Coordinates of N, CA and C in Angstrom, one line a residue:
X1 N -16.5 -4.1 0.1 CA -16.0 -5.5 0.2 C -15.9 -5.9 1.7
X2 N -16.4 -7.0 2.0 CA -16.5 -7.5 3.3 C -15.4 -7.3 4.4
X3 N -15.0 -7.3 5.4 CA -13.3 -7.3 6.3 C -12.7 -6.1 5.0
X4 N -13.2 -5.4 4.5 CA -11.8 -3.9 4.1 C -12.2 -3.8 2.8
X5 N -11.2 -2.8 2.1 CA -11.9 -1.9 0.9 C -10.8 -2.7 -0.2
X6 N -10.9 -2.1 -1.7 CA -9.9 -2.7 -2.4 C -8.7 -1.9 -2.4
X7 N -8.5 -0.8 -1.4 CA -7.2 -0.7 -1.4 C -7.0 -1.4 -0.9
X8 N -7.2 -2.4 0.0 CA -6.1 -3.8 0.5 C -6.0 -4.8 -0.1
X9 N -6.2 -5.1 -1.2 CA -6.4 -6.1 -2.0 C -4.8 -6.1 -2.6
X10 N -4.0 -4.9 -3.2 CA -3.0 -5.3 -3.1 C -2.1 -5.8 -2.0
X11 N -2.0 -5.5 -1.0 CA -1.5 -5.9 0.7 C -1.6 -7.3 0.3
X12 N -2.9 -7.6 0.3 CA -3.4 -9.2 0.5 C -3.3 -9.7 -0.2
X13 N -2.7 -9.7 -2.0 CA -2.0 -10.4 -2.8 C -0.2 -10.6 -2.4
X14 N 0.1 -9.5 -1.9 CA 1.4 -9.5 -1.8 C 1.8 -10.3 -0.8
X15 N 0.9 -10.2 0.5 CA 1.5 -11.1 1.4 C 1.1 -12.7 1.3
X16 N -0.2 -13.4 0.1 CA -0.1 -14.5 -0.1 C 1.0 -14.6 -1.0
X17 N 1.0 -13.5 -2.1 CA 2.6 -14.1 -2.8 C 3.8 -15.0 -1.7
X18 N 4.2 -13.9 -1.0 CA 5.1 -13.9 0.0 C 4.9 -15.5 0.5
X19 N 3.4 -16.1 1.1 CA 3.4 -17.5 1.6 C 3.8 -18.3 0.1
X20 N 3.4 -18.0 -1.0 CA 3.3 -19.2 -2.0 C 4.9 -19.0 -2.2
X21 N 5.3 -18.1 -2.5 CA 7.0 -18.3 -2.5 C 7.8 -19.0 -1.5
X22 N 7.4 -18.6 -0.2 CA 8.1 -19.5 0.7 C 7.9 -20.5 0.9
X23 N 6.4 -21.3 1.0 CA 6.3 -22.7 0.5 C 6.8 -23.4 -0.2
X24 N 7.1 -22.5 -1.7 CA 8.1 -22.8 -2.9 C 9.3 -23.2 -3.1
X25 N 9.8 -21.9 -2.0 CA 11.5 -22.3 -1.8 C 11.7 -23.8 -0.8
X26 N 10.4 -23.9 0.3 CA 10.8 -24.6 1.1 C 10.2 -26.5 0.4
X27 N 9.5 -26.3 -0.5 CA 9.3 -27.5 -1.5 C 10.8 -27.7 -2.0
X28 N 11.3 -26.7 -2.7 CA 12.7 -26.8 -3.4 C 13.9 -27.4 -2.4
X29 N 14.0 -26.8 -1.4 CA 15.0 -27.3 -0.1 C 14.6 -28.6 -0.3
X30 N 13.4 -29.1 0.2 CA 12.7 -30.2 0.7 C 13.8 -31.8 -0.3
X31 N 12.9 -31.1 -1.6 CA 13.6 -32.0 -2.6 C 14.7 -32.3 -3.1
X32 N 15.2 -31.0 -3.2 CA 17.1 -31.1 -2.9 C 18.0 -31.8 -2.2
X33 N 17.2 -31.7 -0.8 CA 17.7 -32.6 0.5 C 17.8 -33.9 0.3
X34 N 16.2 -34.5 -0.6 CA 15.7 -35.7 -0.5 C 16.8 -36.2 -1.0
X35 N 17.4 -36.0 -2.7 CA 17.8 -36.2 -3.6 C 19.9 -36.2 -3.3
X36 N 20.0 -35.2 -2.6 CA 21.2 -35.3 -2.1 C 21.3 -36.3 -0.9
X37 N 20.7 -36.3 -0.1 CA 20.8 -37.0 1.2 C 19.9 -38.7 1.2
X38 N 19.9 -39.0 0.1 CA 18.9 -40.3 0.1 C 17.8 -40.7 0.3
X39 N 16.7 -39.2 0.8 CA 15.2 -39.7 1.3 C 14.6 -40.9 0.9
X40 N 13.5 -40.9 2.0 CA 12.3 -42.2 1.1 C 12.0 -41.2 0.6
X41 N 12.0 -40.2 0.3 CA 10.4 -38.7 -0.4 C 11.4 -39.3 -2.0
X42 N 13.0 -39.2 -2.4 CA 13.3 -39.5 -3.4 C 13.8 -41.1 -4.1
X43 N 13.4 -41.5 -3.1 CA 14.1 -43.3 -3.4 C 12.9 -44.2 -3.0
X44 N 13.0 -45.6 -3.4 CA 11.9 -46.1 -3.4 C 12.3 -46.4 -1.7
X45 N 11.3 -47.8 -0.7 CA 11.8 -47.7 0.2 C 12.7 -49.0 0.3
X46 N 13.0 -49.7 1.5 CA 13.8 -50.8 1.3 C 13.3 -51.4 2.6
X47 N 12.9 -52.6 2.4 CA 12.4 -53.5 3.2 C 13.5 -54.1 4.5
X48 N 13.1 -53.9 5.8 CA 14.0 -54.4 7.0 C 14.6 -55.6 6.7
X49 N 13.9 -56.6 5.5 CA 14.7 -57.9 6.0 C 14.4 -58.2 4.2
X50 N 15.9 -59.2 3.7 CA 16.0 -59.5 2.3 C 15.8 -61.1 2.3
X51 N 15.2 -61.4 1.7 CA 15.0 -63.1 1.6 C 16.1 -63.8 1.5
X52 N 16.7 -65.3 1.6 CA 17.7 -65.4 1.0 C 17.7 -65.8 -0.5
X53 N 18.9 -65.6 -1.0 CA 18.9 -65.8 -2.5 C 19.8 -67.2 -3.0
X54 N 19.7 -68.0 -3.2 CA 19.9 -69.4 -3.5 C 21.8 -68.9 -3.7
X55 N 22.9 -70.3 -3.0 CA 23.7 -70.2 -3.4 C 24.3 -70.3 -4.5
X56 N 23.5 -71.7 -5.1 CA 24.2 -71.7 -6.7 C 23.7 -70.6 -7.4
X57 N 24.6 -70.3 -8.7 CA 25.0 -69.4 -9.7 C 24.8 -68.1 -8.8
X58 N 25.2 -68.0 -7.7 CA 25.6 -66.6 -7.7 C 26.4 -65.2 -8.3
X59 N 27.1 -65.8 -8.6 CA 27.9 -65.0 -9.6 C 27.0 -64.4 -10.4
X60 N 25.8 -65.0 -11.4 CA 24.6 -64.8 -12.5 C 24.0 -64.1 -11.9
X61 N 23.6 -64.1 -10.8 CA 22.1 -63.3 -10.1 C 22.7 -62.2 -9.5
X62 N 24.3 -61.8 -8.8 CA 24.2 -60.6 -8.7 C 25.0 -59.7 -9.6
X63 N 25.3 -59.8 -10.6 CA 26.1 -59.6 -11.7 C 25.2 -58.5 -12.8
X64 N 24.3 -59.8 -13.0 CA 23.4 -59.4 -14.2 C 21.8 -59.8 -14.1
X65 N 21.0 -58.8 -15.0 CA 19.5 -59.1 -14.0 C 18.9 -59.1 -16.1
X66 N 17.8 -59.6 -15.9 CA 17.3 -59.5 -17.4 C 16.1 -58.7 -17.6
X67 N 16.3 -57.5 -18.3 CA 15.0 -57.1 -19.1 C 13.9 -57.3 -19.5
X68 N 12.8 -56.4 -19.3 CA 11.3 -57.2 -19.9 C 12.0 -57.7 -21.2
X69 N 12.7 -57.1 -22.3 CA 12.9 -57.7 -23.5 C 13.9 -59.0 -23.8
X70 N 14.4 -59.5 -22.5 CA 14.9 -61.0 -22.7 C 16.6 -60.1 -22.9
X71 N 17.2 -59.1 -22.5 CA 18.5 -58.3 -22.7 C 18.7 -58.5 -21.4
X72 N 20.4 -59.0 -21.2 CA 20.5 -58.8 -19.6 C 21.5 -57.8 -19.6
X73 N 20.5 -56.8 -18.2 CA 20.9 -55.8 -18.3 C 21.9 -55.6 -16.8
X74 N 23.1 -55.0 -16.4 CA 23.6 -55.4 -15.1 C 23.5 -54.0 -14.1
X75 N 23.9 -53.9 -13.2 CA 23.7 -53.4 -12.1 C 23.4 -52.0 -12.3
X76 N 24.8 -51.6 -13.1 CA 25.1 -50.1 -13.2 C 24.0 -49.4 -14.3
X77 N 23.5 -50.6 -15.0 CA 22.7 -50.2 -16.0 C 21.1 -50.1 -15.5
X78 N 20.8 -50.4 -14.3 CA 19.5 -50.6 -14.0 C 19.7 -49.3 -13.0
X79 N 20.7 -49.0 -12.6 CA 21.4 -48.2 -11.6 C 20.8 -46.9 -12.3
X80 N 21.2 -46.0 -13.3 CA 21.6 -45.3 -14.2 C 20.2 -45.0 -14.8
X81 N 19.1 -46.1 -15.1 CA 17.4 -46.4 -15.7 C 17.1 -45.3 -14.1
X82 N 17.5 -45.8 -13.5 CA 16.6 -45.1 -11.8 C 17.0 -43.7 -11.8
X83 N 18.3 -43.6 -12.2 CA 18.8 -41.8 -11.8 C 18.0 -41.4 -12.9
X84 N 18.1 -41.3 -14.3 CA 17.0 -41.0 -15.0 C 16.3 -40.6 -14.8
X85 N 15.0 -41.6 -14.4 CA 14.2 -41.1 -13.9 C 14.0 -40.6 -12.7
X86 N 14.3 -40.5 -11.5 CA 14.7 -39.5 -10.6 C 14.8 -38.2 -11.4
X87 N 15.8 -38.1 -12.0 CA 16.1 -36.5 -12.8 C 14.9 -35.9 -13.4
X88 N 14.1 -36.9 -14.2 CA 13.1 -36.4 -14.8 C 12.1 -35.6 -14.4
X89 N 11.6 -36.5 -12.8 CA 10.8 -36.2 -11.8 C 11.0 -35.1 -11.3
X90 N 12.4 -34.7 -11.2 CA 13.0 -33.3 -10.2 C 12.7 -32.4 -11.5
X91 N 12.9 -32.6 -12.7 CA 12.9 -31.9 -13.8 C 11.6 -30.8 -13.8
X92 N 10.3 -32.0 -13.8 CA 9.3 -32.0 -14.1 C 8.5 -31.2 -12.4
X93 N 9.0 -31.5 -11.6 CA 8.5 -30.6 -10.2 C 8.7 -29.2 -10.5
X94 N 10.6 -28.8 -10.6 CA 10.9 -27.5 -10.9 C 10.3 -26.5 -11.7
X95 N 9.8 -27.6 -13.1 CA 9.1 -26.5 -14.0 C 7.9 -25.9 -13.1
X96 N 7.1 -27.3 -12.5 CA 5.3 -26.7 -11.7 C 6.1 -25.4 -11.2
X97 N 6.8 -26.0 -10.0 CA 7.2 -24.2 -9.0 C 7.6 -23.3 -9.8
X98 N 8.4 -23.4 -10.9 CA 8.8 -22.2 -11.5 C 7.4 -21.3 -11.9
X99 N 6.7 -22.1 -12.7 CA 5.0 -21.7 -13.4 C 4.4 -21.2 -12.5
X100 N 4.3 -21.8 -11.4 CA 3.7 -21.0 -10.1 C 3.9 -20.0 -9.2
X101 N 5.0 -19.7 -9.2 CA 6.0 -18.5 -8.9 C 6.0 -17.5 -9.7
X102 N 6.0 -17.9 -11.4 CA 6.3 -16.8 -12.3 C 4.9 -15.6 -12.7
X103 N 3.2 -17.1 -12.1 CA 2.2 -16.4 -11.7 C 1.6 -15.4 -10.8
X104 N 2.4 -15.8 -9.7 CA 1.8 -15.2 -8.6 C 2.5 -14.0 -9.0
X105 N 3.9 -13.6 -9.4 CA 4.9 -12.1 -9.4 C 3.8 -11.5 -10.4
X106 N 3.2 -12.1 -11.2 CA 2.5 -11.0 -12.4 C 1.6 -10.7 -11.7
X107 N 1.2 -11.4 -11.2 CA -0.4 -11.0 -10.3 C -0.4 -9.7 -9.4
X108 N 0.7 -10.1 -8.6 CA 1.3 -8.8 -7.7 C 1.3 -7.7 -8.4
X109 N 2.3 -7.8 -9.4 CA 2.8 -6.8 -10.4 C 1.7 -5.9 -10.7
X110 N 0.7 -6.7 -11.5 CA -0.3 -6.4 -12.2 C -1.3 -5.2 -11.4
X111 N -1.2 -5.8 -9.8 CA -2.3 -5.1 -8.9 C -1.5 -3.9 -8.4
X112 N -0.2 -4.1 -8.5 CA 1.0 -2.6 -7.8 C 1.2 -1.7 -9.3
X113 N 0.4 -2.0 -10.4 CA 0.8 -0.9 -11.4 C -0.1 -0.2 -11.2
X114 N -1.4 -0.5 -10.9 CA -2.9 0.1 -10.6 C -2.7 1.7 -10.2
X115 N -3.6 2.4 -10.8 CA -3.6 3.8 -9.4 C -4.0 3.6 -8.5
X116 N -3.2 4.7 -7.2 CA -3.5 4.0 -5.6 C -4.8 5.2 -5.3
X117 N -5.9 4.7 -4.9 CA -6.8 5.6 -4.4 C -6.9 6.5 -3.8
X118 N -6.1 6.4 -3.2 CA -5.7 7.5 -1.7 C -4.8 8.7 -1.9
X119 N -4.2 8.4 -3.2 CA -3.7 9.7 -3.7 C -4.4 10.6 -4.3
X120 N -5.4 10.5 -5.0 CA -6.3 10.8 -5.8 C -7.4 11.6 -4.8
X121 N -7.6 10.5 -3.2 CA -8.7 11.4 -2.7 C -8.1 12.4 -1.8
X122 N -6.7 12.3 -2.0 CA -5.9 13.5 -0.9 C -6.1 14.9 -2.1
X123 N -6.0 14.7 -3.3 CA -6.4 16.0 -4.4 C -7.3 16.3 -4.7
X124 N -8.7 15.4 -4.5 CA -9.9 16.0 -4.7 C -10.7 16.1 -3.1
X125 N -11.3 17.2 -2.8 CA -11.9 17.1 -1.7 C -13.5 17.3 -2.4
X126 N -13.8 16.5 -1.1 CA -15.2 16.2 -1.1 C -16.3 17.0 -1.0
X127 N -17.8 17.0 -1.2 CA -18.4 18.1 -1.6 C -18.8 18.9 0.1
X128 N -18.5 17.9 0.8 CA -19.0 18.4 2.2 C -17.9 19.8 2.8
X129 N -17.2 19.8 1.8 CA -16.1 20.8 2.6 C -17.0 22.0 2.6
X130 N -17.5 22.6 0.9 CA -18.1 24.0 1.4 C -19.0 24.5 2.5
X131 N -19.9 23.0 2.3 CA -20.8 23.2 3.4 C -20.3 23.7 4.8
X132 N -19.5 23.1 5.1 CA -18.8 23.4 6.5 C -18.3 24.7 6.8
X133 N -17.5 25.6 5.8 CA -17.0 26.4 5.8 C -18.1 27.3 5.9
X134 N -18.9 27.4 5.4 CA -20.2 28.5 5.3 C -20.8 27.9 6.3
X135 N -21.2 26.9 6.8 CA -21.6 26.5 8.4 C -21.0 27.2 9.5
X136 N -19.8 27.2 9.5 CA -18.5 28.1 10.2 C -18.7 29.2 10.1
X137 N -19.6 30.1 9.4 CA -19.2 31.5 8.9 C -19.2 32.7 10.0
X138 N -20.0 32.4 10.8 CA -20.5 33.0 12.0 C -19.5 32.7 13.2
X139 N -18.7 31.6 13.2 CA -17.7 31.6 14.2 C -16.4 32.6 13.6
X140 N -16.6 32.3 12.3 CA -15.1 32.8 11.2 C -15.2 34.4 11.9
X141 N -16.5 35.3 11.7 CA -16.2 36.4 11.8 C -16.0 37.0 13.6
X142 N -17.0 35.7 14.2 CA -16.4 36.2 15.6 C -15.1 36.5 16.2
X143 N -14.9 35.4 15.7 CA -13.5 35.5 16.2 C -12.8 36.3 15.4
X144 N -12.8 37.2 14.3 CA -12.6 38.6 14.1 C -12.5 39.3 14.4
X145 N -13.7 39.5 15.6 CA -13.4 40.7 16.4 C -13.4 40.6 17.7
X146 N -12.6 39.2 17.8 CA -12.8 39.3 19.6 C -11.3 39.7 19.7
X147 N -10.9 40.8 20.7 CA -9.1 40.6 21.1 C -8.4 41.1 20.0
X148 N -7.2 41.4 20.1 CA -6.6 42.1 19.3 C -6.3 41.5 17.6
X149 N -6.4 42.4 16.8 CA -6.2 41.7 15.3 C -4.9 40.8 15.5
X150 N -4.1 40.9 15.8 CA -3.3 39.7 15.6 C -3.6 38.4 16.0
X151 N -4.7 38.0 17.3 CA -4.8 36.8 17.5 C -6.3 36.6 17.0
X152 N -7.2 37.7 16.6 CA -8.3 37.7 16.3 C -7.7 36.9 14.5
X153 N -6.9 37.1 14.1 CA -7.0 36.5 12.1 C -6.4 35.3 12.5
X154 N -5.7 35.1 13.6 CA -5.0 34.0 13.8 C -6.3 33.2 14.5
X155 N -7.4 33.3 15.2 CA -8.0 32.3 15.6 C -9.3 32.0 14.3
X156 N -9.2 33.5 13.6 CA -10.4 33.2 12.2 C -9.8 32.0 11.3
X157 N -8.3 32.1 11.0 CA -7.9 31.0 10.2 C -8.0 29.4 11.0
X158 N -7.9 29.6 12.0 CA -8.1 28.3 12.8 C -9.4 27.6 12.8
X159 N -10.4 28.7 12.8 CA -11.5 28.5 12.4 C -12.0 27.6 11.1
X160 N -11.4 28.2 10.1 CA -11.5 27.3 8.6 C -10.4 26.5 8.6
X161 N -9.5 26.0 9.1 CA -8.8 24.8 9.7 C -9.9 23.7 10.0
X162 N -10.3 24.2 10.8 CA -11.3 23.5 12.1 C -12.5 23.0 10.7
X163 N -12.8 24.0 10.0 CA -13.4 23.6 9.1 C -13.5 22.4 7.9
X164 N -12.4 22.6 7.4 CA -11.4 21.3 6.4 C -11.4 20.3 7.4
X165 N -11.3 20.0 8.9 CA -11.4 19.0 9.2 C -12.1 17.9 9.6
X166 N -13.5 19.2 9.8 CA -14.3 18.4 9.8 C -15.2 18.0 8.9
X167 N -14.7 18.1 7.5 CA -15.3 17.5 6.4 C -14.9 16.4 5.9
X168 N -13.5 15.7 6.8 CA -13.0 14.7 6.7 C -11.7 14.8 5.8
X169 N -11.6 15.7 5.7 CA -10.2 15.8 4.5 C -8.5 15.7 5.3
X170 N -7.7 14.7 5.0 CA -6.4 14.7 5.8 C -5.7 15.1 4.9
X171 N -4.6 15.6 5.9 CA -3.2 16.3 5.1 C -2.3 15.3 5.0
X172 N -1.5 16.0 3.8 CA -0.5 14.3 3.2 C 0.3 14.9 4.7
X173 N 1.6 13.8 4.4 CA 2.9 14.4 5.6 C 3.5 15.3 5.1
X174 N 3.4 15.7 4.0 CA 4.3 17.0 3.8 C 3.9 18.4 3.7
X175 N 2.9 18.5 4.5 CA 1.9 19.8 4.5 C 1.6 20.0 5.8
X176 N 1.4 21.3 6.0 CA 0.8 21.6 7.3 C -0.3 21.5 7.2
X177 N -1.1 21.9 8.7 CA -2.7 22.1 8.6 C -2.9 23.6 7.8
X178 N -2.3 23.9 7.8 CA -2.2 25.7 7.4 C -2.3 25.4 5.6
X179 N -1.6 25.1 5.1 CA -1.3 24.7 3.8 C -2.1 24.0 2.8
X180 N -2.8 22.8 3.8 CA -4.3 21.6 3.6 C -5.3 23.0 3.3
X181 N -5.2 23.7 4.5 CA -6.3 24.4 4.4 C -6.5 25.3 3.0
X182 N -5.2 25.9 2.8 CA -5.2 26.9 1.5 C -5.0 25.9 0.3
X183 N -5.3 24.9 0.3 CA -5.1 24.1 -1.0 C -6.2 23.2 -1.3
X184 N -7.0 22.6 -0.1 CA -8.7 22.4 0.0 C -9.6 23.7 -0.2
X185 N -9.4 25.2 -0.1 CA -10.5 25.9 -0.1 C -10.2 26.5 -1.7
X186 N -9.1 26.5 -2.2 CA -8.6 27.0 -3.0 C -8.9 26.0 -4.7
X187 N -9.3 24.6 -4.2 CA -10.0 23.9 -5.1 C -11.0 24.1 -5.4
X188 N -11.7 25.0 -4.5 CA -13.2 25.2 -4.5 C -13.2 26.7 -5.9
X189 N -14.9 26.6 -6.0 CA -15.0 28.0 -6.9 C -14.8 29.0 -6.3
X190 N -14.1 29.6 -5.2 CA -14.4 30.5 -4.2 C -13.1 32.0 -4.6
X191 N -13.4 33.1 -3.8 CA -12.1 34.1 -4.4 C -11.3 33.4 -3.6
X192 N -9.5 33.2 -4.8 CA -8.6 32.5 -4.6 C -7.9 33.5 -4.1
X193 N -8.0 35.1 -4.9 CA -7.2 36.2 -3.8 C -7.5 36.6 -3.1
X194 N -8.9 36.4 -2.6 CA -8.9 36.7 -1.2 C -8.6 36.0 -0.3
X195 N -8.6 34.5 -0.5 CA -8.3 33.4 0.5 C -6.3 33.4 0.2
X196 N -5.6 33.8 -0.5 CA -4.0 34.1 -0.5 C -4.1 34.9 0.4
X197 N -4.9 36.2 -0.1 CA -4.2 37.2 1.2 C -4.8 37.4 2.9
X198 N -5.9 36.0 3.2 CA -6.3 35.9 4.4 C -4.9 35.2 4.8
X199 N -4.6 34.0 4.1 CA -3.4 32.9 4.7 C -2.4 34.2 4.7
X200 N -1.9 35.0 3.8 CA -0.6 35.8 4.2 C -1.2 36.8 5.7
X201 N -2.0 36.7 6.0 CA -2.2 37.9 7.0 C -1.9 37.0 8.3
X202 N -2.6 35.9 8.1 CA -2.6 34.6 9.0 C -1.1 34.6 9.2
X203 N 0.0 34.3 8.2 CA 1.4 33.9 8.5 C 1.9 34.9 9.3
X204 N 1.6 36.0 8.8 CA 2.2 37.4 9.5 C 1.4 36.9 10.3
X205 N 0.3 37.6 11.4 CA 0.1 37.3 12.5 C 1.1 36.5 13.4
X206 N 1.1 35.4 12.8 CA 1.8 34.2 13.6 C 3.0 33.9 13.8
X207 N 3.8 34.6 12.7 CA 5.0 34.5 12.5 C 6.1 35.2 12.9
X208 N 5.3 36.6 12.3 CA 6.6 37.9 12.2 C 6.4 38.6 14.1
X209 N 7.0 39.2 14.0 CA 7.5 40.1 16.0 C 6.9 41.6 15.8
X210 N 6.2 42.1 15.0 CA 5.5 43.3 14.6 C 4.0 42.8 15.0
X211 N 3.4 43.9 15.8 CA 2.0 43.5 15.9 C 1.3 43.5 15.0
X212 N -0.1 43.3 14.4 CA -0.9 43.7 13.4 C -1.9 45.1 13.9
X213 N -2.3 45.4 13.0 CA -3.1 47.0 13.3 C -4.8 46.5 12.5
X214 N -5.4 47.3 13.0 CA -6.9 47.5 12.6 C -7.2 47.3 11.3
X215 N -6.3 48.0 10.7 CA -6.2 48.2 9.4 C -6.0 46.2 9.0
X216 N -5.1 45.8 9.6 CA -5.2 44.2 9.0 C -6.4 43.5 9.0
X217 N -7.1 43.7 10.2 CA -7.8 43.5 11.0 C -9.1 43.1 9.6
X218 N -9.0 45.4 9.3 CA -10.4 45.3 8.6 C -10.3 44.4 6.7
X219 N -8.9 44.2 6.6 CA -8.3 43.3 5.5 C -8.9 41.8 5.5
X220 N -8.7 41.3 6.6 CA -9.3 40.0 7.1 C -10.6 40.2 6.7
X221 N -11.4 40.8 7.1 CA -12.8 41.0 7.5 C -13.3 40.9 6.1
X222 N -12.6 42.1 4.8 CA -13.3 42.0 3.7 C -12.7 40.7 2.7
X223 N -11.7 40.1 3.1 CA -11.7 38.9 2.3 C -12.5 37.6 3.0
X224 N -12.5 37.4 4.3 CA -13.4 36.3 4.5 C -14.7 36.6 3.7
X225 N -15.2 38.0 4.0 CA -16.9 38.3 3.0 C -16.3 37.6 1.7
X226 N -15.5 38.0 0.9 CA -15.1 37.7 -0.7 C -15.4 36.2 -0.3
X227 N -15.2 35.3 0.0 CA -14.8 34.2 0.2 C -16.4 33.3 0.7
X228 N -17.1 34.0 1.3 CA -17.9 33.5 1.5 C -19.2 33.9 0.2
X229 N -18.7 35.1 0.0 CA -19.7 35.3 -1.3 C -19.5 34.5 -2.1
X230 N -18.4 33.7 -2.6 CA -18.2 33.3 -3.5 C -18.9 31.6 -3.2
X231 N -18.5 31.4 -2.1 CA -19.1 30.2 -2.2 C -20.7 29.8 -1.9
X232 N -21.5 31.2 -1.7 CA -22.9 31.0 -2.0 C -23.2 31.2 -3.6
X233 N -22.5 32.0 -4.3 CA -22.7 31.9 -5.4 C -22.2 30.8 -6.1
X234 N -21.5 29.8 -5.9 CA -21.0 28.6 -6.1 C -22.2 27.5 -6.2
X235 N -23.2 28.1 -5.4 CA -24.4 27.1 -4.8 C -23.8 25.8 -4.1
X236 N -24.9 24.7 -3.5 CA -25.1 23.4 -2.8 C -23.7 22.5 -3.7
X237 N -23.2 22.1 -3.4 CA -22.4 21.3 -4.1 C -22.8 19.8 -4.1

């Protein structure tokens, strides 16, 4: 879609809601005001200057005025024909804005019950992840054996870190990069216990005040193989 995707389509319903409502309220003030305070917007207007009106029968002409039907009707009664209709008019506006208001909230509504895309693509990763990880393979195991096993499993995991990210996949906020990683490789067809017990070797490393020994070293070494066997056997995704 041109200027943005349809996840903004809700955004951009809600914030024209937002204008058509406030328009709405401020049509309702508008006319309230008119109607309380005397507007010309609710009254007819009244001309700067009144003709004169003959002196005889005064009394007759401001008293009482006559009807199209030949009924003379007097002041309060022609008075009373006008609030009427006034009322009617306010009656018949309120319903429009109410109708128009009660529209746009469904519309909103309608587009915020939807599923949100973005949750959906934070739980499925995309096919480009394996590729990368098996792109990586040759960095994964160098850094295996450079320097001592403790920082050698700690830069291997970094490595497939480095990998999830560059296949474009982001972590929600409530995850580490550590955790994205074992939860994107772990969707894949790949060994799931070997990739547990690379991340537990990884936390130790990183974590605990005990060095690691060779022996972790050579632990690392045979689960990244598991892991990568698995995902040639997985084939091209």
């Amino acid at each position: 879609m041109p200027g943005g995707s349809l996840r903004d389509v809700p955004a951009r319903l809600s914030g024209r809601a937002g204008i058509v409502a406030s328009v709405t309220a401020l049509g309702l003030i508008t006319l309230t005001y008119a109607v309380t305070q005397g507007s010309p917007i609710a009254h007819s207007p009244r001309r700067d200057w009144e003709q004169p009106t003959p002196r005889a029968n005064t009394a007759t002409s401001t008293t009482e005025t006559l009807s199209p039907s030949g009924t003379s009707v007097g002041p309060s009664g022609a008075r009373l024909a006008a609030d009427l209709s006034l009322a009617l008019q306010i009656l018949l506006g309120l319903i429009v804005l109410s109708l128009v208001t009660a529209l746009v909230v469904a519309i909103v509504r309608g587009w915020r019950a939807r599923p949100r895309r973005q949750h959906l693509d934070a739980l499925a990763p995309p096919p480009p992840v394996a590729q990368t990880v098996a792109t990586g393979e040759a960095d994964q195991r160098r850094a295996l054996v450079d320097g001592a096993p403790t920082h050698a499993i700690i830069a291997c995991w970094v490595e497939l870190e480095r990998a999830v990210a560059e296949a474009g996949i982001r972590r929600a906020r409530s995850e580490t990069t550590a955790e994205l990683t074992l939860r994107v490789l772990g969707s894949l067809d790949t060994d799931r216990a070997a990739l547990r017990d690379l991340a537990d070797l990884y936390r130790e490393a990183r974590y605990s005040r005990h060095a690691l020994t060779e022996a972790h070293r050579e632990r690392a070494q045979r689960d990244l193989t598991d892991i990568h066997a698995a995902l040639r056997a997985r084939g091209p995704a």
